[in-house]
Coordinates of C-alpha atoms in Angstrom, one line a residue:
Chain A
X99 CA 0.0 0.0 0.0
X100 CA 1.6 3.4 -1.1
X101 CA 1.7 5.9 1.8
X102 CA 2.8 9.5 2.0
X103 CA 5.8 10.6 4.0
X104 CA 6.1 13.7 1.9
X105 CA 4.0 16.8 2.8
X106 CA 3.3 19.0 -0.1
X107 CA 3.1 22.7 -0.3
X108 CA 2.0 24.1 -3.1
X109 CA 3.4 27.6 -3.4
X110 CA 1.0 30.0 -4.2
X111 CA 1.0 33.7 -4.2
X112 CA -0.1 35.9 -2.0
X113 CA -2.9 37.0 -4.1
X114 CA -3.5 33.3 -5.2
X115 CA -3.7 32.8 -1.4
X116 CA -6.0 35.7 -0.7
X117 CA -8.3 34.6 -3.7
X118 CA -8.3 31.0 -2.1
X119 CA -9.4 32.4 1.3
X120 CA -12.0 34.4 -0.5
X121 CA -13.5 31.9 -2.3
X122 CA -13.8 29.4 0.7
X123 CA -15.6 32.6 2.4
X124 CA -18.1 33.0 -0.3
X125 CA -18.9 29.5 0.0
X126 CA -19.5 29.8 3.4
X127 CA -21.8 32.7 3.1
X128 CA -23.4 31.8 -0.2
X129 CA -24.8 28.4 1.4
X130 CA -27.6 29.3 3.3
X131 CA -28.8 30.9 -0.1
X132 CA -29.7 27.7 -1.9
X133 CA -32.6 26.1 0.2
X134 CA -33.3 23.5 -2.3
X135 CA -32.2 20.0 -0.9
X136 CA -30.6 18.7 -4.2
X137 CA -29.3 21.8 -5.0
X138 CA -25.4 22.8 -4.4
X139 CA -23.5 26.3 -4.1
X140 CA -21.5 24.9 -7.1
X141 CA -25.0 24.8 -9.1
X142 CA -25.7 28.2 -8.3
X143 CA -25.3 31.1 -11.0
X144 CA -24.2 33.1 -8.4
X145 CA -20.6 30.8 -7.4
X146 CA -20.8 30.2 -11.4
X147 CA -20.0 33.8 -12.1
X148 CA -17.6 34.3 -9.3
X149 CA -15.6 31.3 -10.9
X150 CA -15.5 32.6 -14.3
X151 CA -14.6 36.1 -12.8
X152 CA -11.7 34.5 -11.3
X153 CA -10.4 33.0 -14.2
X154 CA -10.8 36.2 -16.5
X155 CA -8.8 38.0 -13.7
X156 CA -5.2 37.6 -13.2
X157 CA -4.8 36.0 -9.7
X158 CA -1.1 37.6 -8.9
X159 CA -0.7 40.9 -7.9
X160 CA 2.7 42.9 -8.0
X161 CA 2.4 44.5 -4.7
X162 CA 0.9 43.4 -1.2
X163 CA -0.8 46.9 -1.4
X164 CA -2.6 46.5 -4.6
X165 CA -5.4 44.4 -5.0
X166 CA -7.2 43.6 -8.2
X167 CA -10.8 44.4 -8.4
X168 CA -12.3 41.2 -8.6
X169 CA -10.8 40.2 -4.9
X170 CA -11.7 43.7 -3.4
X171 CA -15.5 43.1 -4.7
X172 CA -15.4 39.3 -3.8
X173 CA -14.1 40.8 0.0
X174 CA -16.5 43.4 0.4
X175 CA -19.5 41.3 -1.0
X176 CA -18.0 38.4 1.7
X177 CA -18.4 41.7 4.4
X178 CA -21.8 42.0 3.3
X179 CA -23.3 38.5 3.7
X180 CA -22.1 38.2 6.8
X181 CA -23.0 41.3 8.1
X182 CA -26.6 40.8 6.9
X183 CA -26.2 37.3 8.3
X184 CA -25.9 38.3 12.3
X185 CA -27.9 41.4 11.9
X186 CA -30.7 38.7 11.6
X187 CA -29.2 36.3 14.1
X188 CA -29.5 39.2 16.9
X189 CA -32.7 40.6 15.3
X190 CA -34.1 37.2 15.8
X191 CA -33.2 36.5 18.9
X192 CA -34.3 39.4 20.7
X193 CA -36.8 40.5 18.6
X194 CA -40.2 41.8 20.4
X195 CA -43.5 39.7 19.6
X196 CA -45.7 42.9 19.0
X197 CA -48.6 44.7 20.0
X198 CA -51.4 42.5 21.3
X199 CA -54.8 42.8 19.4
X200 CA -57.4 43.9 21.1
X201 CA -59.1 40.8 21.7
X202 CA -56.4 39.6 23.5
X203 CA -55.8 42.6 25.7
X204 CA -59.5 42.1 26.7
X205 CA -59.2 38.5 27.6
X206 CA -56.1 39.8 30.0
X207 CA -58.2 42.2 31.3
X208 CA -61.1 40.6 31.9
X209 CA -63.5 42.7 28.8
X210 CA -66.1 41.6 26.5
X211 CA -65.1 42.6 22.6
X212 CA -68.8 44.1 21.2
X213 CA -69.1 40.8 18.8
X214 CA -69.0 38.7 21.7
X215 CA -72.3 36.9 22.0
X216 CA -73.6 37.4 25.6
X217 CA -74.1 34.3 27.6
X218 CA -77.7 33.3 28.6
X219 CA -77.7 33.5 32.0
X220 CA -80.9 30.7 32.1
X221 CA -78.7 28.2 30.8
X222 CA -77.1 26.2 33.9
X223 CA -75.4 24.2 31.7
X224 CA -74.3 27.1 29.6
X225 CA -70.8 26.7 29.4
X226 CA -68.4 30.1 28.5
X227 CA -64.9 30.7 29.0
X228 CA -66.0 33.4 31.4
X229 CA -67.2 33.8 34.6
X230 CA -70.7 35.9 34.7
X231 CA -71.2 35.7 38.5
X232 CA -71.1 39.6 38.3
X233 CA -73.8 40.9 36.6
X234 CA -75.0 44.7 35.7
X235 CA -78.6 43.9 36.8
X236 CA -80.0 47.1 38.9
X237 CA -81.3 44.4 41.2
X238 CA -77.8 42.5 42.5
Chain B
X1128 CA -75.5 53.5 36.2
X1129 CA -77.0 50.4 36.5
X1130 CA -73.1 48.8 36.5
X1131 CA -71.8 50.7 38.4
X1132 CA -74.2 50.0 41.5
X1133 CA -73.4 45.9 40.8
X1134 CA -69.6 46.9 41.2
X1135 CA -70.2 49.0 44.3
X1136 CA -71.8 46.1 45.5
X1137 CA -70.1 43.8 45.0
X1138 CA -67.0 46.0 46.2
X1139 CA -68.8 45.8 49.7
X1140 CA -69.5 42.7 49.5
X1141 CA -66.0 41.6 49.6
X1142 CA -67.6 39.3 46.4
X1143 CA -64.6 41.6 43.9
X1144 CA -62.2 39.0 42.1
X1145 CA -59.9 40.0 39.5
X1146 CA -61.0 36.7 37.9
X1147 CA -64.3 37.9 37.4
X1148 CA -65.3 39.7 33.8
X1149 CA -67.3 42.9 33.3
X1150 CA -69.2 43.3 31.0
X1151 CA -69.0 46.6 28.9
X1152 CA -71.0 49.4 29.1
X1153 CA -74.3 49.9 26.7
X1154 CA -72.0 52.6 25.3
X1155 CA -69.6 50.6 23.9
X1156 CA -72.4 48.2 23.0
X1157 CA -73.7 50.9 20.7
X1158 CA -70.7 51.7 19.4
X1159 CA -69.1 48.3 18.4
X1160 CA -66.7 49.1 15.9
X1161 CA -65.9 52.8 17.3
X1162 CA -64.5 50.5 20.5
X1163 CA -62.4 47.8 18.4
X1164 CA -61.1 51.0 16.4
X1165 CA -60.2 52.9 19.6
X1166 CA -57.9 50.3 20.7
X1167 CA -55.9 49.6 17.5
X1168 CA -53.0 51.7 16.9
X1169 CA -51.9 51.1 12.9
X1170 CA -48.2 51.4 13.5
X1171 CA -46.5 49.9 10.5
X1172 CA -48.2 47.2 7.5
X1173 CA -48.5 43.8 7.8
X1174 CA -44.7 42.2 6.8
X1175 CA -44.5 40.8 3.5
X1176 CA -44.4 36.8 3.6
X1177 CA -42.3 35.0 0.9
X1178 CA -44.7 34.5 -2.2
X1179 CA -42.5 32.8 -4.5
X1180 CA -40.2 29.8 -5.1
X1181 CA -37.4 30.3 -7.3
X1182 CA -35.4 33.3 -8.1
X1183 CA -33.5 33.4 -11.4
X1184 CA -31.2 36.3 -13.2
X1185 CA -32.7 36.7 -16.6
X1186 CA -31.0 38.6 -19.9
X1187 CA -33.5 41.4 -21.1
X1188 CA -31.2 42.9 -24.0
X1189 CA -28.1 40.5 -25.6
X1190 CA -24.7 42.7 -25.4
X1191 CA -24.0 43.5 -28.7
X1192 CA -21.1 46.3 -30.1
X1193 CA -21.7 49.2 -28.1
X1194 CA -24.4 48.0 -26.0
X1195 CA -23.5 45.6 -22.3
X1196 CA -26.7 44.2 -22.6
X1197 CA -29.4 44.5 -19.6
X1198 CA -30.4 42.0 -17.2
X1199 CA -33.1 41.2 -14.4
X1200 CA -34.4 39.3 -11.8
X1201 CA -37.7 36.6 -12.1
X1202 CA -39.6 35.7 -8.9
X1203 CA -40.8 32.4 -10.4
X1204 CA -42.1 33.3 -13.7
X1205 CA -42.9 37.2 -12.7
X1206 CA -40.8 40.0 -12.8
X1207 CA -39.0 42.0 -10.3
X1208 CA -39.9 45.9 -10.6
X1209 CA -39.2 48.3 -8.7
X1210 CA -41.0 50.4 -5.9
X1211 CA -42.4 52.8 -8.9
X1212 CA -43.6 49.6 -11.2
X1213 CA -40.5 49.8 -13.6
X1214 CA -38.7 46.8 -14.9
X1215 CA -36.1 45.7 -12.8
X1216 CA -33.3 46.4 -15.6
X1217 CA -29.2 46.8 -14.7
X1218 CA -26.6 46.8 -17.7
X1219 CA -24.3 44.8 -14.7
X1220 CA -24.9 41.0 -14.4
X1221 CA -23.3 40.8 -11.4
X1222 CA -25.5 43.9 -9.2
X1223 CA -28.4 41.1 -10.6
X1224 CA -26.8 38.2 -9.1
X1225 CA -26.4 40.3 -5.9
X1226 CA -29.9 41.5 -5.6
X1227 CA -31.3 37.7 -6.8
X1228 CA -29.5 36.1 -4.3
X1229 CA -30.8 38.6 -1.8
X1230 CA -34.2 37.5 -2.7
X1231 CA -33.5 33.8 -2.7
X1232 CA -32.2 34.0 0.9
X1233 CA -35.2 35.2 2.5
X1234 CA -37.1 32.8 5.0
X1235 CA -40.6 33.3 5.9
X1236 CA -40.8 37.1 5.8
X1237 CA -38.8 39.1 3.1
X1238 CA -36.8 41.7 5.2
X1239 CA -37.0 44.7 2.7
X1240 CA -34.6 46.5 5.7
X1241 CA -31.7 44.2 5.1
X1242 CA -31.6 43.9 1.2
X1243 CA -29.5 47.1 0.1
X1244 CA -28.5 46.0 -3.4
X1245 CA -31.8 45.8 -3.9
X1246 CA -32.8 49.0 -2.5
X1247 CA -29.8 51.1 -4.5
X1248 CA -30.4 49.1 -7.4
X1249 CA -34.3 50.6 -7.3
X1250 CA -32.8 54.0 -6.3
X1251 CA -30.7 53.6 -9.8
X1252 CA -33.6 53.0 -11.6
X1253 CA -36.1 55.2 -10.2
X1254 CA -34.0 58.5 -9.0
X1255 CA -37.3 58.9 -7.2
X1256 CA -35.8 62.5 -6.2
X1257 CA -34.5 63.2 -10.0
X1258 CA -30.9 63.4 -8.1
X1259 CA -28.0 64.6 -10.7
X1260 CA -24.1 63.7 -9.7
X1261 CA -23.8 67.1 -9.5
X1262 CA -26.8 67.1 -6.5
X1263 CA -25.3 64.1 -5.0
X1264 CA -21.8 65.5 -5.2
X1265 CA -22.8 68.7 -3.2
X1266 CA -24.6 66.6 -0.6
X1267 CA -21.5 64.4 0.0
X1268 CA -19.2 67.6 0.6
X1269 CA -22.0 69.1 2.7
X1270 CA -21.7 66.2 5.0
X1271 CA -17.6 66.7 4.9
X1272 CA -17.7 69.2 7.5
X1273 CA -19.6 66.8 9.5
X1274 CA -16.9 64.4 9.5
X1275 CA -16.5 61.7 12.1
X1276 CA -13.1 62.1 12.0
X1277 CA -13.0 65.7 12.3
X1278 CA -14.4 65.7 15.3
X1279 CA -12.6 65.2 18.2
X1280 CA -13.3 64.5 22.1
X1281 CA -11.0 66.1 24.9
X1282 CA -13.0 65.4 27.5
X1283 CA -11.3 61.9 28.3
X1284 CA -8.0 62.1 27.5
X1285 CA -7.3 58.3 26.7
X1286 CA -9.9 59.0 24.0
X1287 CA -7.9 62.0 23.2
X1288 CA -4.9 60.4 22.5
X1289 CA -6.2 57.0 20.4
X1290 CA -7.9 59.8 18.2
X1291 CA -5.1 61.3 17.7
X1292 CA -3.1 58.0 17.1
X1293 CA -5.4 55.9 14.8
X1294 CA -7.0 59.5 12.6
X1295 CA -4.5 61.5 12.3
X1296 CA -2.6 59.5 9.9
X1297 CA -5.6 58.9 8.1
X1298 CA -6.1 62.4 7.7
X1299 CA -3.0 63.2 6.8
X1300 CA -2.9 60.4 4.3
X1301 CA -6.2 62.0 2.5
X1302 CA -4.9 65.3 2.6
X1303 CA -1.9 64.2 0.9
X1304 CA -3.6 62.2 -1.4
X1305 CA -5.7 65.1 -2.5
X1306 CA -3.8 68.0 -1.7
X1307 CA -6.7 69.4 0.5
X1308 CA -6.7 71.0 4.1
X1309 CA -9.3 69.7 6.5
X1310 CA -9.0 71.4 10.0
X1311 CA -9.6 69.8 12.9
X1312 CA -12.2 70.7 15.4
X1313 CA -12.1 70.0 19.3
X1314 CA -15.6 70.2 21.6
X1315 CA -17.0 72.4 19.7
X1316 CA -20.3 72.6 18.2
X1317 CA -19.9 74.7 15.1
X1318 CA -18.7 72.6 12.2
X1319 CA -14.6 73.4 10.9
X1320 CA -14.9 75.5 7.6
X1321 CA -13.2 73.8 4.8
X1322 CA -11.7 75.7 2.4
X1323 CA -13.3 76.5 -1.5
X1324 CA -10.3 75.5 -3.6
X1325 CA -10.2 71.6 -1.0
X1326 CA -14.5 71.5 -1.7
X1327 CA -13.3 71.8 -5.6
X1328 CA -10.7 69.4 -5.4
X1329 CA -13.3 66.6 -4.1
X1330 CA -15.9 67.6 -6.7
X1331 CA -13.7 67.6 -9.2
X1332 CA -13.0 64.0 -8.1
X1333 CA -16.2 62.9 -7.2
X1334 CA -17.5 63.9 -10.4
X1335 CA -15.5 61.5 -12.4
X1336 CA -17.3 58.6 -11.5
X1337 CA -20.5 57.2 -12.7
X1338 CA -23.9 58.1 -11.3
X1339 CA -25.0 55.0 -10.2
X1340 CA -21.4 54.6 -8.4
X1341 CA -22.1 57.6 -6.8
X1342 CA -25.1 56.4 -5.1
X1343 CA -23.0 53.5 -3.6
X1344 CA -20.6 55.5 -2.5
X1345 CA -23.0 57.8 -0.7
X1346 CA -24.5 55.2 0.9
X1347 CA -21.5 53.7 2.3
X1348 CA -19.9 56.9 3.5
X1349 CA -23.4 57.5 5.0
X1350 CA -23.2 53.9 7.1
X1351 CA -19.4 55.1 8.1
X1352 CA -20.5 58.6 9.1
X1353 CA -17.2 59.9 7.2
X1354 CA -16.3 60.6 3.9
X1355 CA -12.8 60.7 5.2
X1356 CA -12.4 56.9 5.9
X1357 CA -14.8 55.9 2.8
X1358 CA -12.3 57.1 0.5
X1359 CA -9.5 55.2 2.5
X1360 CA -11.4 51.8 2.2
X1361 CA -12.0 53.2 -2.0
X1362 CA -8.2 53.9 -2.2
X1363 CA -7.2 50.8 -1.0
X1364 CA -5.4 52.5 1.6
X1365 CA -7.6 50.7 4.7
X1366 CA -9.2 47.9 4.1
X1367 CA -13.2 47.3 5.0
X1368 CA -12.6 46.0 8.2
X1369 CA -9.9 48.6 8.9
X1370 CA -12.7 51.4 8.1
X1371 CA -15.4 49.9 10.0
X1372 CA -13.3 49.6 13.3
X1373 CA -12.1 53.4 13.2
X1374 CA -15.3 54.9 12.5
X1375 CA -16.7 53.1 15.3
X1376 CA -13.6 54.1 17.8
X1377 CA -15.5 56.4 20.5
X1378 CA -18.4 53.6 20.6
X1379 CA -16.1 50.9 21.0
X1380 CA -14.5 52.9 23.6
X1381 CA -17.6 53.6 25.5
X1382 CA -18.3 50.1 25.4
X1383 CA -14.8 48.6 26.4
X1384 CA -15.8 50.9 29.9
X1385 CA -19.1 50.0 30.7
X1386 CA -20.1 47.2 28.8
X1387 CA -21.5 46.4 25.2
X1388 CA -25.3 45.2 24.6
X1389 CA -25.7 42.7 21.8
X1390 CA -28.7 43.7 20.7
X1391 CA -27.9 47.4 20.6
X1392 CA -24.2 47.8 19.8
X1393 CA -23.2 44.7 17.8
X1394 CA -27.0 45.1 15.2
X1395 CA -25.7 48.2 15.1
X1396 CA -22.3 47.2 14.5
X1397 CA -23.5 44.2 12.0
X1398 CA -26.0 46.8 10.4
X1399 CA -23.4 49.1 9.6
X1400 CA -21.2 46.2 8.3
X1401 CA -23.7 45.0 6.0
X1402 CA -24.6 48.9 4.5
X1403 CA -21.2 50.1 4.0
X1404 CA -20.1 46.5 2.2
X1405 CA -23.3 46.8 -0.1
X1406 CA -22.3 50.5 -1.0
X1407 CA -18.5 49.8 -2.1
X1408 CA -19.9 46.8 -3.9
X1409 CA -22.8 48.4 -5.9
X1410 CA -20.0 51.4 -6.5
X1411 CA -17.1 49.2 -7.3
X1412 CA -19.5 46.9 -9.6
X1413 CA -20.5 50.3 -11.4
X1414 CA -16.7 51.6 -11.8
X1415 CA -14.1 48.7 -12.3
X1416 CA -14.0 47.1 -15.7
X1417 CA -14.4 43.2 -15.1
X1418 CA -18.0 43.9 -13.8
X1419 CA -19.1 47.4 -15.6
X1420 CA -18.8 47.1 -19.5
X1421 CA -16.5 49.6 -21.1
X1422 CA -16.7 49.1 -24.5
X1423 CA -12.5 48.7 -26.0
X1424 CA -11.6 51.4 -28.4
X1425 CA -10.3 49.7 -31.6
X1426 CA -7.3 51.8 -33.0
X1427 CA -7.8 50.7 -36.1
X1428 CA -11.5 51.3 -37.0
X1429 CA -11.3 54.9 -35.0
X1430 CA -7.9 56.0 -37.3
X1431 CA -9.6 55.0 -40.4
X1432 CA -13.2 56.8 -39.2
X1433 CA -10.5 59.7 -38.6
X1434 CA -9.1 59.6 -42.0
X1435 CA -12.4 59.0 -44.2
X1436 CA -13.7 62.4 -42.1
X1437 CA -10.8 64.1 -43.0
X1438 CA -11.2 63.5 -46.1
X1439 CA -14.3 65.4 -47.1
X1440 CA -12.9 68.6 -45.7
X1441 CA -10.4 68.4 -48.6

């Protein structure tokens, strides 16, 4: 059986390594876009296009200052999903749940809405959700 | 009346449970829908839920000489327009990828607040406020004065000093780079006056680029809160992350002292992230020429256009 002793570097260069770094952040940020089961980032005309951009664009760069425009769009676009991302993490998780409607703010309180049907109090057997053991009778 | 004496009753009775449900008045009883109306506040429309399935960029115009060819966005087999009912139209195939995959990553309810490609593309499109570059040039230097990192704080002098240590040469580099002064101004509340011949200078320069590139760029020096550190990130000369961290240096100051709040400092934070990224994109996608189509001058074809018009002046 053939095993490896050797350890391979490949040398790249710094761009080369910057656009490699990229590209595995895009991926990451690009795969919560595709909610179809069968479908992969790779499928996507999305990661197509950033592929084909980085073959069209020269990967080396003759200064660590200067960056080609393809990697300084792939880097802010990387920036931008994942800003977007936790924004809605934390939004989630402490978002508020709302105003209460009215109807519920009147169960709290212990209300009848007006399109309630009122209760017959001749029923014993009538059976609400409320308690009508106070009544507006001039008589009680 | 007639309730109220049940109540008092029942008051003295000792018979009072919060349990227990009152029945509303005969007022109210008139009145229905006056009461339900009463007691709903309309503070904002119902959120938008998901209506579609599949998103897909689709070509409107085939590039052809002269022309980069248009494309836009389907929700399933519909559409996408634009807050005034336009076609959803961009000449840039990637700003459509952007904004399509915007689309396609919404969940139940499409958050309109988070999708900023979409939102300058539709600006683009629209110019709902008939903005010139001219209009949104003068704006942009209006705000100059307003700086971020014009502004300093001497009332803590720690603050003081990492103001001066991480802006400075970031001023100094833009003055440098375009041979403008920007004074400085020190717990006070009028704004510095910046000199006609430095406004020109940034005109002149923010001029030279595209319209639609001049939206992003607004937009993301409007997320950093300086115009100053915008161009730095443009230049090359910080990088995003760079920018994001020293427009935010007093807050993260603040909050190194007495504590951050997730859901008030890091949103913000994320928020901010998320704005400014979209607005260098949409303006780099708008300038640089892998992604913007800039049609390639043949020397040929122009030198004989050149000589045939030459000719019939002879």
């Amino acid at each position: 059986m053939f095993t490896c002793t050797e350890s391979f570097h490949v040398e790249m260069s710094l761009g080369q390594e910057r656009g490699l770094h990229l590209l595995r952040a895009l991926y990451r940020e690009l795969r919560p876009s595709v909610l179809e089961p069968n479908k992969h980032v790779y499928q996507t005309p999305a990661w197509k296009y950033i592929v084909k951009t980085c073959r069209e664009c020269p990967p080396s760069e003759p200064s660590p200052e200067t960056i080609s425009p393809a990697l300084r769009v792939g880097e802010y676009y990387v920036s931008a999903l994942r800003g977007t991302r936790e924004y809605l993490r934390i939004h989630t998780v402490y978002k508020g749940k709302g105003e209460r409607s009215p109807k519920d703010l009147a169960e709290i309180l212990g209300f009848y809405m007006p399109d309630d049907p009122t209760p017959d109090p001749r029923k014993k057997n009538h059976k609400t959700n409320r308690d009508d053991s106070i009544t507006n009778t001039p008589n009680s | 009346m007639a309730n109220s004496t049940g109540l008092v009753r029942s008051i003295l009775k000792g018979t009072l449970s919060t349990t227990k449900r009152f029945r509303i008045s005969p007022l109210d009883r008139r009145f229905p829908l006056a009461a339900q109306y009463i007691s709903k506040r309309f503070y904002s429309p119902e959120p938008v839920r998901r209506f579609y399935g599949d998103v897909t960029v689709v070509p409107i115009q085939t590039a052809s000489r002269g022309s980069p060819g248009t494309w836009g966005v389907n929700l399933d087999k519909r559409a996408l327009r634009t807050p005034s009912k336009k076609l959803f139209e961009v000449d840039n195939e990637a700003v459509a990828l952007a904004v399509a995959n915007e689309w396609a990553v919404q969940r139940d309810i499409v958050m309109l607040n988070t999708m900023h490609m979409t939102a300058l593309a539709n600006t683009a499109i629209d110019n709902p406020f008939n903005k010139t570059k001219f209009s949104i040039c003068n704006e942009m230097l209006s705000f100059l004065p307003l700086d971020t990192i014009l502004y300093r704080s001497e009332e803590n002098e720690r603050l003081w000093e990492l103001q001066r240590e991480l802006w400075d040469p970031n001023l100094q580099w833009f003055q440098k780079a375009f041979q403008v002064k920007l004074p400085i101004v020190a717990g006070a509340i009028t704004p510095p006056h910046i000199p006609d011949e430095s406004l020109a200078v940034l005109r002149k320069e923010l001029m030279s680029y595209r319209f639609d590139a001049l939206l992003g760029l607004q937009f993301a020096a409007e997320a950093l809160k300086s115009l100053i550190l915008t161009m730095g990130v443009l230049k090359m000369h910080l990088s995003t992350e760079q920018g994001l961290r020293l427009s935010r240096l007093e807050l993260d100051f603040q909050t190194q002292h007495w504590g951050n709040v997730e859901w008030s400092h890091d949103l913000e934070n994320y928020d901010t992230m998320s704005r400014f990224s979209c607005g260098m994109m949409f303006f780099s996608l708008n300038t640089f020429a892998p992604f913007r189509y800039i049609e390639k001058v043949d020397p040929e074809t122009t030198l004989a256009f050149e000589k045939k018009s030459t000719s019939h002046h002879k």
